[in-house]
Short mmCIF file of C-alpha atoms and ligand atoms in Angstrom, two decimals:
data_model
loop_
_atom_site.label_atom_id
_atom_site.label_comp_id
_atom_site.label_asym_id
_atom_site.label_seq_id
_atom_site.Cartn_x
_atom_site.Cartn_y
_atom_site.Cartn_z
CA MET A 98 138.00 147.39 59.84
CA SER A 99 140.48 148.36 57.21
CA SER A 100 140.92 144.75 56.08
CA LYS A 101 137.13 144.50 55.65
CA ILE A 102 137.21 147.58 53.44
CA ASP A 103 140.16 146.18 51.56
CA ARG A 104 138.29 142.92 51.00
CA ARG A 105 135.20 144.72 49.78
CA ARG A 106 137.29 146.92 47.54
CA PHE A 107 139.00 143.86 46.13
CA LEU A 108 135.70 142.09 45.45
CA PHE A 109 134.32 145.20 43.79
CA TRP A 110 137.45 145.53 41.72
CA PHE A 111 137.41 141.83 40.80
CA ALA A 112 133.75 141.97 39.71
CA GLY A 113 134.63 144.99 37.65
CA VAL A 114 137.57 143.34 35.99
CA LEU A 115 135.41 140.33 35.19
CA ALA A 116 132.67 142.50 33.73
CA SER A 117 135.08 144.53 31.68
CA THR A 118 136.82 141.40 30.40
CA ILE A 119 133.52 139.94 29.26
CA TRP A 120 132.46 143.27 27.88
CA SER A 121 135.53 143.86 25.79
CA SER A 122 136.00 140.25 24.71
CA LYS A 123 136.53 139.53 21.05
CA SER A 124 133.46 137.31 20.84
CA TRP A 125 131.20 140.16 21.87
CA ALA A 126 132.87 142.57 19.47
CA GLY A 127 132.60 139.97 16.72
CA ASP A 128 128.87 139.57 17.27
CA ARG A 129 128.22 143.22 16.90
CA SER A 130 126.19 144.13 13.86
CA LEU A 131 125.17 147.68 14.71
CA PHE A 132 127.39 150.69 15.27
CA LEU A 133 126.73 154.02 16.96
CA LYS A 134 125.63 155.66 13.72
CA ASP A 135 123.05 152.88 13.25
CA TYR A 136 121.54 153.30 16.70
CA ALA A 137 121.41 157.06 16.13
CA ALA A 138 119.82 156.67 12.69
CA LYS A 139 116.98 154.60 14.16
CA ASN A 140 116.11 157.73 16.13
CA ASP A 141 116.69 160.18 13.23
CA LEU A 142 119.94 161.38 14.79
CA LEU A 143 123.44 161.67 13.42
CA TYR A 144 126.33 160.27 15.42
CA GLY A 145 129.88 161.26 14.59
CA ALA A 146 133.22 162.36 15.96
CA ALA A 147 136.02 164.85 15.53
CA THR A 148 139.42 163.75 14.34
CA LEU A 149 142.54 164.80 12.49
CA HIS A 150 143.51 164.14 8.90
CA SER A 151 146.81 162.66 10.12
CA PHE A 152 145.12 159.99 12.31
CA LEU A 153 142.85 158.84 9.49
CA ARG A 154 145.66 158.83 6.95
CA ARG A 155 148.29 156.89 8.87
CA ASP A 156 146.19 154.64 11.14
CA LYS A 157 144.17 152.33 8.89
CA ASP A 158 142.53 150.43 11.79
CA PHE A 159 141.37 153.69 13.29
CA ALA A 160 140.07 154.91 9.93
CA ARG A 161 138.12 151.67 9.47
CA ARG A 162 136.54 151.94 12.92
CA PHE A 163 135.80 155.62 12.32
CA VAL A 164 133.87 154.86 9.18
CA GLU A 165 132.04 151.99 10.89
CA GLU A 166 130.87 154.01 13.88
CA CYS A 167 130.37 157.52 12.44
CA ALA A 168 127.94 159.16 10.04
CA ILE A 169 129.52 162.59 10.37
CA LEU A 170 133.13 163.77 10.62
CA VAL A 171 134.42 166.97 12.20
CA PRO A 172 137.94 168.16 11.40
CA GLU A 173 139.23 168.72 14.94
CA ASN A 174 141.91 171.18 13.81
CA ASP A 175 142.49 170.97 10.06
CA PHE A 176 139.90 173.63 9.15
CA LYS A 177 141.21 176.19 11.63
CA TRP A 178 142.98 179.37 10.61
CA TYR A 179 146.37 178.28 11.94
CA LYS A 180 146.24 175.14 9.81
CA LEU A 181 144.85 176.73 6.64
CA ARG A 182 146.53 180.12 6.48
CA PRO A 183 150.33 180.07 6.10
CA THR A 184 150.32 183.79 5.17
CA PRO A 185 147.77 186.63 5.17
CA GLN A 186 147.32 186.19 1.41
CA SER A 187 147.37 182.42 1.04
CA PHE A 188 145.53 179.20 1.90
CA ASP A 189 146.90 175.68 2.12
CA PHE A 190 144.03 173.30 1.46
CA THR A 191 146.06 170.08 1.26
CA LYS A 192 144.74 168.51 4.46
CA ALA A 193 141.27 170.00 4.26
CA ASP A 194 140.87 168.67 0.70
CA TRP A 195 142.03 165.23 1.87
CA LEU A 196 139.37 165.22 4.56
CA VAL A 197 136.63 166.39 2.21
CA ASN A 198 137.58 163.60 -0.17
CA PHE A 199 137.72 161.02 2.66
CA ALA A 200 134.23 162.05 3.74
CA GLU A 201 132.93 161.77 0.19
CA VAL A 202 134.48 158.38 -0.47
CA HIS A 203 133.14 156.95 2.80
CA ASP A 204 129.75 158.59 2.62
CA LEU A 205 130.28 160.65 5.77
CA LYS A 206 128.70 164.01 6.35
CA LEU A 207 131.17 166.74 7.20
CA ARG A 208 131.03 169.64 9.68
CA GLY A 209 133.16 172.70 9.14
CA HIS A 210 134.94 173.78 12.32
CA THR A 211 135.46 176.70 12.69
CA LEU A 212 135.31 180.00 10.76
CA VAL A 213 135.57 182.68 13.45
CA TRP A 214 137.30 181.99 16.74
CA TYR A 215 139.66 183.95 18.92
CA GLN A 216 141.99 180.94 19.30
CA ALA A 217 143.96 178.84 16.82
CA LEU A 218 144.89 181.92 14.79
CA PRO A 219 148.11 181.95 12.75
CA ASP A 220 151.25 183.64 14.07
CA TRP A 221 150.93 186.49 11.56
CA PHE A 222 147.42 187.41 12.73
CA ALA A 223 148.22 189.82 15.57
CA ALA A 224 150.63 191.94 13.54
CA GLU A 225 148.52 191.90 10.38
CA VAL A 226 144.87 192.30 11.37
CA ASN A 227 143.56 195.66 12.59
CA ALA A 228 140.39 197.75 12.71
CA THR A 229 140.85 198.86 9.09
CA ASN A 230 141.25 195.44 7.46
CA ALA A 231 139.51 193.05 9.91
CA ALA A 232 136.23 192.93 7.96
CA GLU A 233 138.07 192.16 4.76
CA HIS A 234 140.13 189.39 6.38
CA LEU A 235 137.02 187.88 7.89
CA THR A 236 134.94 187.91 4.71
CA ASN A 237 137.83 186.83 2.50
CA HIS A 238 138.52 183.83 4.75
CA ILE A 239 134.86 182.80 4.84
CA ASN A 240 134.22 183.36 1.13
CA THR A 241 137.26 181.36 0.10
CA LEU A 242 136.83 178.45 2.49
CA VAL A 243 133.05 178.11 2.53
CA GLY A 244 132.89 178.78 -1.20
CA ARG A 245 135.45 176.07 -1.96
CA TYR A 246 133.40 173.37 -0.23
CA ALA A 247 129.94 174.75 -0.94
CA GLY A 248 127.36 171.96 -1.15
CA LYS A 249 129.65 169.48 0.63
CA ILE A 250 129.32 170.65 4.22
CA HIS A 251 126.49 169.55 6.48
CA SER A 252 127.01 172.41 8.94
CA TRP A 253 129.52 175.12 9.69
CA ASP A 254 130.54 176.34 13.12
CA VAL A 255 130.46 179.90 11.88
CA VAL A 256 131.26 181.58 15.18
CA ASN A 257 132.86 179.71 18.06
CA GLU A 258 132.95 180.71 21.73
CA ALA A 259 131.91 184.36 21.36
CA ILE A 260 130.51 184.48 24.90
CA GLU A 261 132.46 185.04 28.11
CA PRO A 262 130.38 186.55 30.91
CA LYS A 263 133.55 186.91 32.99
CA ASP A 264 134.81 189.55 30.53
CA GLY A 265 132.31 191.87 32.21
CA ARG A 266 130.30 193.27 29.29
CA ASP A 267 126.53 193.66 29.72
CA ASP A 268 125.89 191.55 26.63
CA GLY A 269 128.17 188.75 27.89
CA LEU A 270 130.28 188.85 24.72
CA ARG A 271 133.89 187.75 24.92
CA ILE A 272 136.49 190.41 24.26
CA THR A 273 138.33 189.11 21.21
CA PRO A 274 140.25 190.76 18.37
CA TRP A 275 137.13 190.42 16.20
CA LEU A 276 134.97 192.22 18.75
CA LYS A 277 137.60 194.87 19.33
CA TYR A 278 137.98 195.68 15.65
CA LEU A 279 134.42 195.19 14.37
CA GLY A 280 132.08 195.38 17.36
CA GLU A 281 129.27 192.87 17.87
CA GLU A 282 128.51 193.10 14.13
CA TYR A 283 131.37 190.70 13.39
CA ILE A 284 129.01 187.86 14.34
CA GLU A 285 126.30 189.00 11.95
CA LEU A 286 128.85 189.64 9.21
CA ALA A 287 130.26 186.11 9.58
CA PHE A 288 126.84 184.44 9.35
CA ARG A 289 125.68 186.53 6.39
CA THR A 290 128.92 185.93 4.49
CA ALA A 291 128.78 182.17 5.15
CA ALA A 292 125.12 181.96 4.06
CA ALA A 293 125.90 183.71 0.78
CA ALA A 294 128.89 181.44 0.13
CA ASP A 295 126.99 178.20 0.84
CA PRO A 296 123.22 178.57 1.10
CA GLN A 297 122.83 174.83 1.81
CA ALA A 298 124.94 174.46 4.94
CA LEU A 299 123.37 174.66 8.38
CA LEU A 300 125.01 177.64 10.09
CA THR A 301 125.82 177.10 13.73
CA TYR A 302 126.82 179.16 16.74
CA ASN A 303 128.99 176.91 18.95
CA ASP A 304 129.92 177.33 22.63
CA TYR A 305 130.95 175.44 25.77
CA ASP A 306 130.03 175.32 29.47
CA LEU A 307 126.28 175.29 28.89
CA ALA A 308 125.41 172.08 30.72
CA TYR A 309 125.86 172.36 34.47
CA ASP A 310 123.78 173.77 37.28
CA THR A 311 126.36 176.39 38.28
CA PRO A 312 126.23 180.20 38.19
CA GLU A 313 128.95 180.25 35.51
CA HIS A 314 127.09 177.90 33.20
CA GLU A 315 123.80 179.66 33.90
CA ALA A 316 125.38 182.99 32.93
CA ARG A 317 126.66 181.49 29.68
CA ARG A 318 123.26 179.96 28.91
CA THR A 319 121.60 183.35 29.43
CA ALA A 320 124.13 185.25 27.34
CA THR A 321 123.96 182.62 24.59
CA LEU A 322 120.19 182.76 24.44
CA ASN A 323 120.27 186.57 24.38
CA LEU A 324 122.77 186.53 21.54
CA LEU A 325 120.69 184.05 19.53
CA GLU A 326 117.58 186.17 20.13
CA ARG A 327 119.35 189.31 18.91
CA LEU A 328 120.56 187.51 15.80
CA LYS A 329 117.14 186.08 15.00
CA ALA A 330 115.51 189.48 15.54
CA LYS A 331 117.79 190.84 12.80
CA ASP A 332 117.11 187.89 10.48
CA VAL A 333 120.71 186.78 10.66
CA PRO A 334 120.87 183.31 9.01
CA VAL A 335 121.83 181.32 12.10
CA GLY A 336 120.31 177.85 11.91
CA ALA A 337 121.56 175.98 14.96
CA LEU A 338 123.22 176.05 18.34
CA GLY A 339 126.19 173.78 18.95
CA MET A 340 126.54 172.70 22.57
CA GLN A 341 130.10 171.48 23.01
CA ALA A 342 129.67 169.39 26.20
CA HIS A 343 133.20 168.85 27.44
CA LEU A 344 131.99 167.26 30.65
CA ASP A 345 133.92 166.23 33.76
CA ALA A 346 133.11 163.10 35.73
CA GLY A 347 134.38 164.80 38.89
CA LYS A 348 132.45 168.07 38.63
CA ALA A 349 129.06 169.62 39.25
CA ARG A 350 125.93 167.88 38.14
CA PHE A 351 123.07 168.70 35.82
CA ASN A 352 119.74 170.28 36.52
CA ALA A 353 117.49 168.62 33.98
CA LYS A 354 114.78 171.27 34.19
CA LYS A 355 117.13 174.22 33.67
CA LEU A 356 118.98 172.58 30.81
CA GLN A 357 115.76 171.47 29.13
CA ARG A 358 114.23 174.92 29.51
CA PHE A 359 117.30 176.50 27.93
CA MET A 360 117.14 174.07 25.01
CA GLN A 361 113.40 174.65 24.58
CA ASN A 362 114.03 178.41 24.43
CA VAL A 363 116.63 177.81 21.73
CA ALA A 364 114.26 175.51 19.84
CA ASP A 365 111.48 178.11 20.11
CA LEU A 366 113.67 180.47 18.09
CA GLY A 367 113.40 177.96 15.27
CA LEU A 368 116.93 176.67 15.76
CA LYS A 369 118.26 173.12 15.59
CA ILE A 370 120.62 171.90 18.30
CA LEU A 371 123.75 169.78 17.91
CA VAL A 372 125.84 168.26 20.68
CA THR A 373 129.14 169.09 19.04
CA GLU A 374 132.08 168.17 21.27
CA LEU A 375 131.04 165.57 23.82
CA ASP A 376 133.69 163.92 26.00
CA VAL A 377 134.12 163.22 29.71
CA VAL A 378 137.26 164.10 31.67
CA ASP A 379 138.28 161.30 34.06
CA ARG A 380 141.13 163.17 35.68
CA SER A 381 139.81 163.23 39.23
CA LEU A 382 138.67 159.59 39.30
CA GLU A 383 140.47 156.70 40.97
CA ALA A 384 142.89 154.79 38.82
CA PRO A 385 141.33 151.37 38.00
CA SER A 386 139.82 151.70 34.58
CA ILE A 387 136.67 149.83 35.54
CA PHE A 388 135.75 152.56 38.05
CA ARG A 389 136.56 155.28 35.61
CA ASP A 390 134.69 153.68 32.74
CA ARG A 391 131.58 153.30 34.85
CA ALA A 392 131.68 156.90 36.07
CA VAL A 393 132.36 158.26 32.58
CA ALA A 394 129.55 156.15 31.10
CA ASN A 395 127.18 157.45 33.79
CA ILE A 396 127.90 161.02 32.78
CA TYR A 397 127.25 160.19 29.12
CA ARG A 398 123.95 158.62 30.15
CA GLU A 399 122.85 161.43 32.50
CA TYR A 400 123.66 164.13 29.97
CA LEU A 401 122.11 162.42 26.96
CA GLU A 402 118.97 161.43 28.84
CA ILE A 403 118.40 165.13 29.45
CA VAL A 404 119.35 166.62 26.10
CA LEU A 405 117.87 163.96 23.84
CA THR A 406 114.38 164.67 25.15
CA GLN A 407 114.54 167.85 23.03
CA PRO A 408 113.30 167.12 19.48
CA ALA A 409 115.38 169.99 18.02
CA VAL A 410 118.54 167.94 18.63
CA ILE A 411 119.75 166.49 15.33
CA ALA A 412 123.26 165.22 16.10
CA VAL A 413 125.54 163.94 18.83
CA ILE A 414 129.23 164.28 18.10
CA THR A 415 132.03 163.17 20.42
CA TRP A 416 135.34 165.07 20.47
CA GLY A 417 137.30 162.07 19.28
CA LEU A 418 136.16 158.46 18.93
CA SER A 419 138.83 156.41 20.68
CA ASP A 420 140.99 157.05 23.74
CA ARG A 421 143.91 156.40 21.38
CA TYR A 422 143.46 159.97 20.12
CA THR A 423 142.06 162.59 22.45
CA TRP A 424 143.03 166.20 23.15
CA LEU A 425 142.55 165.43 26.86
CA LYS A 426 145.72 163.32 26.89
CA LYS A 427 147.66 166.56 26.61
CA PHE A 428 145.21 169.13 28.01
CA ARG A 429 143.84 167.18 31.06
CA PRO A 430 146.46 164.51 31.83
CA ARG A 431 146.06 162.38 34.94
CA ASP A 432 148.44 162.98 37.82
CA ASP A 433 149.12 159.22 38.05
CA GLY A 434 150.19 159.12 34.40
CA ALA A 435 147.49 156.57 33.50
CA TYR A 436 145.85 156.86 30.09
CA VAL A 437 142.76 159.05 30.05
CA ARG A 438 139.54 157.25 29.05
CA PRO A 439 137.04 159.94 27.96
CA LEU A 440 135.63 158.44 24.74
CA PRO A 441 133.39 155.59 23.50
CA LEU A 442 136.21 153.32 22.28
CA ASP A 443 139.32 152.34 24.24
CA ARG A 444 142.87 152.58 22.95
CA ASP A 445 142.49 149.22 21.20
CA LEU A 446 139.43 150.56 19.38
CA GLN A 447 137.12 148.30 21.42
CA PRO A 448 133.82 149.64 22.75
CA LYS A 449 133.73 150.62 26.42
CA LEU A 450 130.72 151.11 28.69
CA ALA A 451 130.47 154.66 27.34
CA TRP A 452 129.86 153.15 23.89
CA LYS A 453 127.05 150.99 25.22
CA THR A 454 125.52 153.94 27.06
CA LEU A 455 125.71 156.10 23.96
CA ALA A 456 124.17 153.39 21.79
CA HIS A 457 121.29 153.01 24.21
CA ALA A 458 120.72 156.75 24.67
CA LEU A 459 120.93 157.47 20.95
CA ARG A 460 118.40 154.74 20.22
CA TYR A 461 115.89 155.30 22.99
CA PHE A 462 115.94 158.99 23.99
O1 9MR B 199 140.99 169.41 20.44
C1 9MR B 199 141.57 170.58 19.89
C2 9MR B 199 143.06 170.62 20.19
O2 9MR B 199 143.71 169.54 19.53
C3 9MR B 199 143.65 171.94 19.72
O3 9MR B 199 145.00 172.03 20.13
C4 9MR B 199 142.84 173.11 20.30
C5 9MR B 199 143.32 174.44 19.71
O4 9MR B 199 143.10 174.49 18.33
O5 9MR B 199 141.47 172.97 20.01
C6 9MR B 199 140.90 171.79 20.50
O6 9MR B 199 139.53 171.77 20.17
C7 9MR B 199 138.71 172.79 20.76
C8 9MR B 199 137.66 173.15 19.73
O7 9MR B 199 138.27 173.55 18.53
C9 9MR B 199 136.74 174.25 20.25
N1 9MR B 199 136.17 173.87 21.52
C10 9MR B 199 137.10 173.42 22.55
C11 9MR B 199 137.97 172.29 22.00
C12 9MR B 199 138.90 171.76 23.09
O8 9MR B 199 139.77 172.79 23.49
#
């Protein structure tokens, strides 16, 4: 019995290895004439990825592949408060400027991420910011940063992750320093300030855990929609919803109808939708990469087949491009120590099944 299973497992594994060898062979890669951004463009979509200034600057192969595959770049960390604000009075734009220039030179659109978040704040924040000066800190940060790059940013994540139903408020808002000091109005203030500083940029509300058919995700969908409705009712200049989509190949599945209804409700408010931080955790999957790659690619396909039916979607952005550089290496490491494989390209910058799935979904859905 067990030897039969072993034999079947081996054959399955062998077929997989064969397929992956053929798939990732140089000849295939050499024949490739279209990249993810090209498939997306055929369907009026933008494809892009998040990355760091340091990866692009010191890894020339990665930078070349980034420019080949992507039409839009998201600074994964370099536009956050803790990277930009050495002191309460000052800004250090060295890395942000480098990225803006890189995007310009390589004809990439650029997303700003992120203006108002409760995480990634500088060390001085807690001691410095209080109810009296919070509004001034918020508007000064937004005016300076958004104003500096006005006209060069495709879209700004103005407010990030402002919802947390588990915090127990009726409106589902997350209890953050901004909420504590300024009340719900901090959200409106942030959007209005950003719109005045750069009237051209698409202003986005960005959040996570919106995809699955679970009570937690349903609660966040409801609270998010309610927030967007309140903002629109007050003519707050919010232009889009960012759905992060950090998915997990080992977790709950989608309910196409519920997700599509949510997205339709968002679209009915006159908002665009961006998939802003797509990746797929492979932590709970068995070790051989061929199994993992197939499961991860399936999640990409399932998710995109649902969300890309919504015409309000304008962009699909993965949180990283290659498994060489992914936050999940540190934040969701595998117990067996194997490299995590959540992204379209492998560590050698070669396309995986997830790449093929993305290309197909971007083109045809
Ligand atoms: O990937 C980012 C990681 O490198 C940072 O350490 C972390 C804190 O700044 O933020 C990660 O990106 C997050 C993004 O900014 C907002 N959505 C969730 C992302 C993953 O945690």
